[in-house]
PDB file of C-alpha atoms and ligand atoms in Angstrom:
ATOM      1  CA  MET A   1      14.494 105.350 -69.728  1.00  0.00           C
ATOM      2  CA  ILE A   2      17.713 103.665 -69.709  1.00  0.00           C
ATOM      3  CA  ILE A   3      20.718 105.942 -70.151  1.00  0.00           C
ATOM      4  CA  ILE A   4      23.219 104.708 -72.549  1.00  0.00           C
ATOM      5  CA  LYS A   5      26.920 105.776 -71.351  1.00  0.00           C
ATOM      6  CA  SER A   6      29.408 107.044 -73.679  1.00  0.00           C
ATOM      7  CA  ASP A   7      33.030 105.645 -73.674  1.00  0.00           C
ATOM      8  CA  GLN A   8      34.144 108.732 -71.694  1.00  0.00           C
ATOM      9  CA  GLU A   9      31.433 108.339 -69.086  1.00  0.00           C
ATOM     10  CA  ILE A  10      32.233 104.686 -68.731  1.00  0.00           C
ATOM     11  CA  ASP A  11      36.017 105.632 -68.262  1.00  0.00           C
ATOM     12  CA  LEU A  12      35.088 107.782 -65.280  1.00  0.00           C
ATOM     13  CA  MET A  13      32.843 105.003 -63.970  1.00  0.00           C
ATOM     14  CA  ARG A  14      35.791 102.599 -64.413  1.00  0.00           C
ATOM     15  CA  GLU A  15      37.836 104.764 -62.176  1.00  0.00           C
ATOM     16  CA  ALA A  16      35.229 105.130 -59.451  1.00  0.00           C
ATOM     17  CA  GLY A  17      34.541 101.336 -59.597  1.00  0.00           C
ATOM     18  CA  LYS A  18      38.236 100.526 -59.089  1.00  0.00           C
ATOM     19  CA  VAL A  19      38.308 102.260 -55.916  1.00  0.00           C
ATOM     20  CA  THR A  20      34.961 100.527 -54.706  1.00  0.00           C
ATOM     21  CA  GLY A  21      36.417  97.116 -55.760  1.00  0.00           C
ATOM     22  CA  LEU A  22      39.679  97.846 -53.819  1.00  0.00           C
ATOM     23  CA  VAL A  23      38.119  98.810 -50.715  1.00  0.00           C
ATOM     24  CA  LEU A  24      35.885  95.777 -50.679  1.00  0.00           C
ATOM     25  CA  LYS A  25      39.046  93.740 -51.355  1.00  0.00           C
ATOM     26  CA  GLU A  26      40.864  95.332 -48.460  1.00  0.00           C
ATOM     27  CA  LEU A  27      37.935  94.671 -46.081  1.00  0.00           C
ATOM     28  CA  GLU A  28      38.710  90.880 -46.327  1.00  0.00           C
ATOM     29  CA  ASN A  29      41.717  91.642 -44.184  1.00  0.00           C
ATOM     30  CA  PHE A  30      40.157  94.199 -41.941  1.00  0.00           C
ATOM     31  CA  ILE A  31      37.063  92.434 -40.782  1.00  0.00           C
ATOM     32  CA  LYS A  32      37.679  90.350 -37.800  1.00  0.00           C
ATOM     33  CA  PRO A  33      35.812  89.519 -34.421  1.00  0.00           C
ATOM     34  CA  GLY A  34      35.785  92.448 -32.034  1.00  0.00           C
ATOM     35  CA  ILE A  35      35.674  95.455 -34.545  1.00  0.00           C
ATOM     36  CA  SER A  36      32.721  97.450 -34.628  1.00  0.00           C
ATOM     37  CA  THR A  37      30.418  98.314 -37.777  1.00  0.00           C
ATOM     38  CA  LEU A  38      31.527 101.921 -37.420  1.00  0.00           C
ATOM     39  CA  ASP A  39      35.322 100.767 -37.698  1.00  0.00           C
ATOM     40  CA  ILE A  40      34.315  99.357 -41.087  1.00  0.00           C
ATOM     41  CA  ASP A  41      32.547 102.526 -42.197  1.00  0.00           C
ATOM     42  CA  ARG A  42      35.541 104.711 -41.097  1.00  0.00           C
ATOM     43  CA  PHE A  43      38.076 102.344 -43.074  1.00  0.00           C
ATOM     44  CA  VAL A  44      35.819 102.487 -46.173  1.00  0.00           C
ATOM     45  CA  GLU A  45      35.470 106.342 -46.045  1.00  0.00           C
ATOM     46  CA  ASP A  46      39.126 106.881 -45.376  1.00  0.00           C
ATOM     47  CA  THR A  47      40.115 104.649 -48.243  1.00  0.00           C
ATOM     48  CA  ILE A  48      37.721 106.196 -50.597  1.00  0.00           C
ATOM     49  CA  ARG A  49      38.942 109.695 -49.711  1.00  0.00           C
ATOM     50  CA  LYS A  50      42.658 108.574 -49.783  1.00  0.00           C
ATOM     51  CA  HIS A  51      41.894 107.904 -53.454  1.00  0.00           C
ATOM     52  CA  GLY A  52      40.562 111.440 -54.062  1.00  0.00           C
ATOM     53  CA  MET A  53      37.024 110.292 -54.370  1.00  0.00           C
ATOM     54  CA  ILE A  54      33.773 110.888 -52.637  1.00  0.00           C
ATOM     55  CA  PRO A  55      31.732 108.194 -50.719  1.00  0.00           C
ATOM     56  CA  SER A  56      28.550 107.950 -52.887  1.00  0.00           C
ATOM     57  CA  PHE A  57      26.376 106.624 -50.053  1.00  0.00           C
ATOM     58  CA  LYS A  58      27.077 109.474 -47.626  1.00  0.00           C
ATOM     59  CA  GLY A  59      23.885 111.535 -47.295  1.00  0.00           C
ATOM     60  CA  LEU A  60      22.226 109.872 -50.035  1.00  0.00           C
ATOM     61  CA  TYR A  61      18.477 109.978 -49.213  1.00  0.00           C
ATOM     62  CA  GLY A  62      19.919 111.056 -45.772  1.00  0.00           C
ATOM     63  CA  PHE A  63      21.915 107.910 -45.116  1.00  0.00           C
ATOM     64  CA  PRO A  64      24.280 108.777 -42.494  1.00  0.00           C
ATOM     65  CA  ALA A  65      27.447 106.811 -43.394  1.00  0.00           C
ATOM     66  CA  SER A  66      29.716 105.949 -46.274  1.00  0.00           C
ATOM     67  CA  ALA A  67      28.946 102.064 -46.060  1.00  0.00           C
ATOM     68  CA  CYS A  68      25.726 100.085 -45.283  1.00  0.00           C
ATOM     69  CA  VAL A  69      26.866  97.484 -42.872  1.00  0.00           C
ATOM     70  CA  SER A  70      24.433  94.641 -42.237  1.00  0.00           C
ATOM     71  CA  VAL A  71      24.973  92.003 -39.869  1.00  0.00           C
ATOM     72  CA  ASN A  72      23.289  88.193 -40.031  1.00  0.00           C
ATOM     73  CA  ASP A  73      19.562  88.664 -40.301  1.00  0.00           C
ATOM     74  CA  GLU A  74      20.179  92.247 -41.348  1.00  0.00           C
ATOM     75  CA  VAL A  75      19.598  92.369 -45.191  1.00  0.00           C
ATOM     76  CA  VAL A  76      20.559  96.039 -46.296  1.00  0.00           C
ATOM     77  CA  HIS A  77      20.859  99.377 -44.971  1.00  0.00           C
ATOM     78  CA  GLY A  78      22.463  98.678 -41.679  1.00  0.00           C
ATOM     79  CA  ILE A  79      23.580 101.798 -40.034  1.00  0.00           C
ATOM     80  CA  PRO A  80      27.346 101.663 -38.879  1.00  0.00           C
ATOM     81  CA  ASP A  81      27.529 101.927 -34.884  1.00  0.00           C
ATOM     82  CA  LYS A  82      30.511 101.908 -32.645  1.00  0.00           C
ATOM     83  CA  LYS A  83      28.545  99.802 -29.973  1.00  0.00           C
ATOM     84  CA  ARG A  84      27.892  96.966 -32.590  1.00  0.00           C
ATOM     85  CA  LYS A  85      30.736  94.579 -32.249  1.00  0.00           C
ATOM     86  CA  LEU A  86      31.242  91.855 -34.802  1.00  0.00           C
ATOM     87  CA  ARG A  87      31.672  88.336 -33.020  1.00  0.00           C
ATOM     88  CA  GLU A  88      33.259  85.196 -34.347  1.00  0.00           C
ATOM     89  CA  GLY A  89      30.703  83.351 -36.690  1.00  0.00           C
ATOM     90  CA  ASP A  90      28.789  86.463 -37.716  1.00  0.00           C
ATOM     91  CA  ILE A  91      28.483  87.231 -41.440  1.00  0.00           C
ATOM     92  CA  VAL A  92      28.440  91.008 -42.352  1.00  0.00           C
ATOM     93  CA  SER A  93      27.653  92.499 -45.701  1.00  0.00           C
ATOM     94  CA  VAL A  94      29.172  95.815 -46.602  1.00  0.00           C
ATOM     95  CA  ASP A  95      27.570  97.810 -49.650  1.00  0.00           C
ATOM     96  CA  THR A  96      29.344 100.881 -50.653  1.00  0.00           C
ATOM     97  CA  GLY A  97      30.308 103.098 -53.584  1.00  0.00           C
ATOM     98  CA  ALA A  98      32.697 105.871 -54.728  1.00  0.00           C
ATOM     99  CA  THR A  99      31.879 108.752 -56.894  1.00  0.00           C
ATOM    100  CA  TYR A 100      34.523 110.158 -59.346  1.00  0.00           C
ATOM    101  CA  LYS A 101      33.909 113.424 -61.242  1.00  0.00           C
ATOM    102  CA  GLY A 102      30.105 113.037 -60.791  1.00  0.00           C
ATOM    103  CA  TYR A 103      29.954 109.191 -61.838  1.00  0.00           C
ATOM    104  CA  VAL A 104      28.985 106.519 -59.258  1.00  0.00           C
ATOM    105  CA  SER A 105      30.015 103.091 -58.377  1.00  0.00           C
ATOM    106  CA  ASP A 106      28.131 100.685 -56.221  1.00  0.00           C
ATOM    107  CA  ALA A 107      29.099  97.189 -55.081  1.00  0.00           C
ATOM    108  CA  ALA A 108      28.617  94.946 -51.811  1.00  0.00           C
ATOM    109  CA  ARG A 109      30.160  91.652 -50.473  1.00  0.00           C
ATOM    110  CA  THR A 110      29.316  89.470 -47.525  1.00  0.00           C
ATOM    111  CA  TYR A 111      32.281  88.572 -45.220  1.00  0.00           C
ATOM    112  CA  ALA A 112      32.790  85.914 -42.695  1.00  0.00           C
ATOM    113  CA  VAL A 113      33.647  86.998 -39.268  1.00  0.00           C
ATOM    114  CA  GLY A 114      36.417  84.592 -38.090  1.00  0.00           C
ATOM    115  CA  GLU A 115      35.233  80.900 -38.385  1.00  0.00           C
ATOM    116  CA  VAL A 116      31.609  80.570 -39.441  1.00  0.00           C
ATOM    117  CA  GLY A 117      29.082  77.814 -39.647  1.00  0.00           C
ATOM    118  CA  ASP A 118      28.163  75.733 -42.777  1.00  0.00           C
ATOM    119  CA  MET A 119      24.903  77.599 -43.487  1.00  0.00           C
ATOM    120  CA  ALA A 120      26.769  80.926 -43.387  1.00  0.00           C
ATOM    121  CA  LYS A 121      29.289  79.672 -45.943  1.00  0.00           C
ATOM    122  CA  LYS A 122      26.557  78.301 -48.068  1.00  0.00           C
ATOM    123  CA  ILE A 123      24.523  81.387 -48.192  1.00  0.00           C
ATOM    124  CA  MET A 124      27.569  83.705 -48.941  1.00  0.00           C
ATOM    125  CA  ASP A 125      28.615  81.188 -51.710  1.00  0.00           C
ATOM    126  CA  ALA A 126      25.043  81.156 -53.188  1.00  0.00           C
ATOM    127  CA  ALA A 127      24.708  85.200 -53.257  1.00  0.00           C
ATOM    128  CA  LYS A 128      28.004  85.252 -55.300  1.00  0.00           C
ATOM    129  CA  ASP A 129      27.173  82.363 -57.413  1.00  0.00           C
ATOM    130  CA  SER A 130      23.596  83.640 -58.372  1.00  0.00           C
ATOM    131  CA  PHE A 131      25.330  87.036 -59.282  1.00  0.00           C
ATOM    132  CA  PHE A 132      27.419  85.263 -61.676  1.00  0.00           C
ATOM    133  CA  GLU A 133      24.465  83.309 -63.019  1.00  0.00           C
ATOM    134  CA  GLY A 134      22.845  86.644 -63.817  1.00  0.00           C
ATOM    135  CA  LEU A 135      26.068  88.002 -65.140  1.00  0.00           C
ATOM    136  CA  LYS A 136      25.771  85.390 -68.105  1.00  0.00           C
ATOM    137  CA  TYR A 137      22.788  87.348 -69.495  1.00  0.00           C
ATOM    138  CA  CYS A 138      24.325  90.796 -69.295  1.00  0.00           C
ATOM    139  CA  ARG A 139      24.978  91.025 -72.951  1.00  0.00           C
ATOM    140  CA  PRO A 140      23.501  92.474 -76.022  1.00  0.00           C
ATOM    141  CA  GLY A 141      20.215  91.043 -77.180  1.00  0.00           C
ATOM    142  CA  CYS A 142      19.297  89.404 -73.933  1.00  0.00           C
ATOM    143  CA  ARG A 143      16.116  90.843 -72.208  1.00  0.00           C
ATOM    144  CA  LEU A 144      16.406  92.506 -68.729  1.00  0.00           C
ATOM    145  CA  SER A 145      14.525  89.776 -67.017  1.00  0.00           C
ATOM    146  CA  ASP A 146      16.733  87.092 -68.170  1.00  0.00           C
ATOM    147  CA  ILE A 147      19.316  88.304 -65.517  1.00  0.00           C
ATOM    148  CA  SER A 148      16.546  88.422 -62.935  1.00  0.00           C
ATOM    149  CA  HIS A 149      15.356  84.771 -63.858  1.00  0.00           C
ATOM    150  CA  ALA A 150      18.938  83.260 -63.818  1.00  0.00           C
ATOM    151  CA  ILE A 151      19.616  84.861 -60.413  1.00  0.00           C
ATOM    152  CA  GLN A 152      16.384  83.585 -58.740  1.00  0.00           C
ATOM    153  CA  VAL A 153      16.776  79.978 -60.408  1.00  0.00           C
ATOM    154  CA  LYS A 154      20.337  79.636 -58.787  1.00  0.00           C
ATOM    155  CA  ALA A 155      19.473  81.073 -55.569  1.00  0.00           C
ATOM    156  CA  GLU A 156      16.386  78.814 -55.253  1.00  0.00           C
ATOM    157  CA  SER A 157      18.415  75.778 -56.544  1.00  0.00           C
ATOM    158  CA  GLU A 158      20.711  76.287 -53.543  1.00  0.00           C
ATOM    159  CA  GLY A 159      17.653  76.350 -51.243  1.00  0.00           C
ATOM    160  CA  PHE A 160      17.622  80.091 -50.514  1.00  0.00           C
ATOM    161  CA  SER A 161      14.740  82.550 -51.171  1.00  0.00           C
ATOM    162  CA  VAL A 162      15.139  85.763 -53.132  1.00  0.00           C
ATOM    163  CA  ILE A 163      14.268  89.353 -51.416  1.00  0.00           C
ATOM    164  CA  ARG A 164      11.376  90.879 -53.259  1.00  0.00           C
ATOM    165  CA  ASP A 165      11.442  94.236 -51.832  1.00  0.00           C
ATOM    166  CA  PHE A 166      14.855  95.488 -52.959  1.00  0.00           C
ATOM    167  CA  VAL A 167      16.397  95.246 -56.530  1.00  0.00           C
ATOM    168  CA  GLY A 168      19.179  96.124 -58.656  1.00  0.00           C
ATOM    169  CA  HIS A 169      19.315  99.137 -60.728  1.00  0.00           C
ATOM    170  CA  GLY A 170      20.691 101.192 -63.520  1.00  0.00           C
ATOM    171  CA  ILE A 171      23.731 103.528 -62.318  1.00  0.00           C
ATOM    172  CA  GLY A 172      25.588 106.349 -63.763  1.00  0.00           C
ATOM    173  CA  SER A 173      25.560 110.079 -62.623  1.00  0.00           C
ATOM    174  CA  ASP A 174      22.870 108.857 -60.262  1.00  0.00           C
ATOM    175  CA  MET A 175      23.002 105.921 -57.931  1.00  0.00           C
ATOM    176  CA  HIS A 176      19.626 104.822 -58.869  1.00  0.00           C
ATOM    177  CA  GLU A 177      18.658 105.001 -62.486  1.00  0.00           C
ATOM    178  CA  ASP A 178      16.194 102.959 -64.592  1.00  0.00           C
ATOM    179  CA  PRO A 179      15.825 100.222 -64.959  1.00  0.00           C
ATOM    180  CA  GLN A 180      14.921  98.389 -61.705  1.00  0.00           C
ATOM    181  CA  ILE A 181      16.530  94.916 -61.834  1.00  0.00           C
ATOM    182  CA  PRO A 182      14.488  92.426 -59.769  1.00  0.00           C
ATOM    183  CA  ASN A 183      16.352  89.306 -58.663  1.00  0.00           C
ATOM    184  CA  PHE A 184      13.421  87.125 -59.619  1.00  0.00           C
ATOM    185  CA  GLY A 185      10.915  86.764 -62.344  1.00  0.00           C
ATOM    186  CA  LYS A 186      10.197  85.138 -65.682  1.00  0.00           C
ATOM    187  CA  ALA A 187      12.729  85.181 -68.385  1.00  0.00           C
ATOM    188  CA  GLY A 188      12.190  86.911 -71.773  1.00  0.00           C
ATOM    189  CA  ARG A 189      10.699  90.173 -70.517  1.00  0.00           C
ATOM    190  CA  GLY A 190      11.665  93.706 -70.513  1.00  0.00           C
ATOM    191  CA  PRO A 191      14.089  95.927 -72.653  1.00  0.00           C
ATOM    192  CA  ARG A 192      16.824  94.187 -74.551  1.00  0.00           C
ATOM    193  CA  LEU A 193      20.238  95.040 -73.398  1.00  0.00           C
ATOM    194  CA  ALA A 194      22.518  97.198 -75.449  1.00  0.00           C
ATOM    195  CA  LYS A 195      26.104  98.427 -75.372  1.00  0.00           C
ATOM    196  CA  GLY A 196      26.699 101.248 -72.985  1.00  0.00           C
ATOM    197  CA  MET A 197      24.020 100.240 -70.414  1.00  0.00           C
ATOM    198  CA  VAL A 198      25.536 100.133 -66.873  1.00  0.00           C
ATOM    199  CA  PHE A 199      23.651  98.126 -64.220  1.00  0.00           C
ATOM    200  CA  ALA A 200      24.203  97.336 -60.512  1.00  0.00           C
ATOM    201  CA  ILE A 201      23.329  93.734 -60.144  1.00  0.00           C
ATOM    202  CA  GLU A 202      22.886  92.738 -56.442  1.00  0.00           C
ATOM    203  CA  PRO A 203      21.186  89.480 -55.448  1.00  0.00           C
ATOM    204  CA  MET A 204      20.061  89.608 -51.808  1.00  0.00           C
ATOM    205  CA  ILE A 205      19.030  86.232 -50.513  1.00  0.00           C
ATOM    206  CA  CYS A 206      17.668  84.650 -47.386  1.00  0.00           C
ATOM    207  CA  GLU A 207      18.010  81.356 -45.428  1.00  0.00           C
ATOM    208  CA  GLY A 208      14.370  81.344 -44.508  1.00  0.00           C
ATOM    209  CA  GLY A 209      11.496  83.345 -46.108  1.00  0.00           C
ATOM    210  CA  TYR A 210      12.017  86.700 -48.171  1.00  0.00           C
ATOM    211  CA  GLU A 211       9.746  88.752 -46.001  1.00  0.00           C
ATOM    212  CA  VAL A 212      11.541  91.676 -44.408  1.00  0.00           C
ATOM    213  CA  MET A 213      10.828  94.516 -42.142  1.00  0.00           C
ATOM    214  CA  THR A 214      12.489  97.897 -41.362  1.00  0.00           C
ATOM    215  CA  LEU A 215      13.788  98.493 -37.857  1.00  0.00           C
ATOM    216  CA  SER A 216      12.682 101.812 -35.933  1.00  0.00           C
ATOM    217  CA  ASN A 217      15.836 103.530 -37.083  1.00  0.00           C
ATOM    218  CA  ASP A 218      13.929 103.816 -40.388  1.00  0.00           C
ATOM    219  CA  TRP A 219      16.952 102.198 -42.194  1.00  0.00           C
ATOM    220  CA  THR A 220      17.981  98.803 -41.290  1.00  0.00           C
ATOM    221  CA  VAL A 221      16.104  96.083 -43.025  1.00  0.00           C
ATOM    222  CA  VAL A 222      15.954  92.628 -41.363  1.00  0.00           C
ATOM    223  CA  THR A 223      14.442  89.271 -42.393  1.00  0.00           C
ATOM    224  CA  THR A 224      11.145  88.838 -40.584  1.00  0.00           C
ATOM    225  CA  ASP A 225      11.954  85.333 -39.431  1.00  0.00           C
ATOM    226  CA  GLY A 226      15.476  86.417 -38.089  1.00  0.00           C
ATOM    227  CA  LYS A 227      17.349  83.909 -40.326  1.00  0.00           C
ATOM    228  CA  LEU A 228      20.473  84.846 -42.179  1.00  0.00           C
ATOM    229  CA  SER A 229      20.571  86.932 -45.343  1.00  0.00           C
ATOM    230  CA  ALA A 230      23.740  87.585 -47.726  1.00  0.00           C
ATOM    231  CA  HIS A 231      24.178  90.276 -50.404  1.00  0.00           C
ATOM    232  CA  TYR A 232      26.689  90.370 -53.412  1.00  0.00           C
ATOM    233  CA  GLU A 233      26.815  93.321 -55.882  1.00  0.00           C
ATOM    234  CA  ASN A 234      28.966  94.677 -58.728  1.00  0.00           C
ATOM    235  CA  THR A 235      28.723  97.594 -61.168  1.00  0.00           C
ATOM    236  CA  VAL A 236      28.439  95.983 -64.698  1.00  0.00           C
ATOM    237  CA  VAL A 237      28.784  97.523 -68.182  1.00  0.00           C
ATOM    238  CA  ILE A 238      26.991  95.815 -71.075  1.00  0.00           C
ATOM    239  CA  THR A 239      29.507  95.829 -73.963  1.00  0.00           C
ATOM    240  CA  ASP A 240      29.574  94.240 -77.500  1.00  0.00           C
ATOM    241  CA  GLY A 241      30.832  91.143 -75.903  1.00  0.00           C
ATOM    242  CA  GLU A 242      31.716  90.012 -72.395  1.00  0.00           C
ATOM    243  CA  PRO A 243      30.307  92.150 -69.715  1.00  0.00           C
ATOM    244  CA  GLU A 244      32.822  94.247 -68.016  1.00  0.00           C
ATOM    245  CA  LEU A 245      32.852  94.164 -64.075  1.00  0.00           C
ATOM    246  CA  LEU A 246      33.877  97.852 -62.839  1.00  0.00           C
ATOM    247  CA  THR A 247      34.069  96.959 -58.990  1.00  0.00           C
ATOM    248  CA  LEU A 248      35.816  93.625 -58.775  1.00  0.00           C
ATOM    249  CA  ALA A 249      39.273  93.842 -57.569  1.00  0.00           C
ATOM    250  CA  GLU A 250      41.354  90.432 -57.968  1.00  0.00           C
TER     251      GLU A 250
HETATM  252 MG1   MG B 301      23.129  98.872 -55.609  1.00  0.00          MG
END
């Protein structure tokens, strides 16, 4: 069941989302060659707590950190590690969220570490652009799979594949609520969207095939072919008109 949020609930999610957007914005200047993925996690957790909020990811399903930090062929759920140093030319995706008065936010970006190659730039742009294609269908009257379809068409038109094993989701007082929102599929299916629905829309795309496997730490998901992957996500409110992005700081 898709839970419709009241204006009061959305107000709380807006506050939570602001901090998530801010921390992801601040990471643009923080991420550089030589820092570790644990440095990123510490920065994220400190920033969220400084604003009086709780890191939504910490302890969720037993995840040990406040941010998932995934480098290059790592797709999602990378565990921050002080021994894992970023190198010039890497791309790193950071997925995190802040919780405020019981309401959650969720967003991800993929960052260039120093100067990166053309393929790295292209996949980062395509992840973001496919999110914004999906966003065009985040409005009342559209069907849920219109979002999925738009994301897939954009990502594939740029030459990338779309991860099948992980999907976007409803969000509210729980991180993962109904519905699941795949980043692929035919248009015109699933529930009609209505004001007060809140979704985490999150294309995860790959340079090569979309097959993935989970490493022996039971968390980190990597592409089976070892090629690059990128992730871009925001928490989105369906309104009467234009969708509202809760986690995008300008
Ligand atoms: Mg998410």
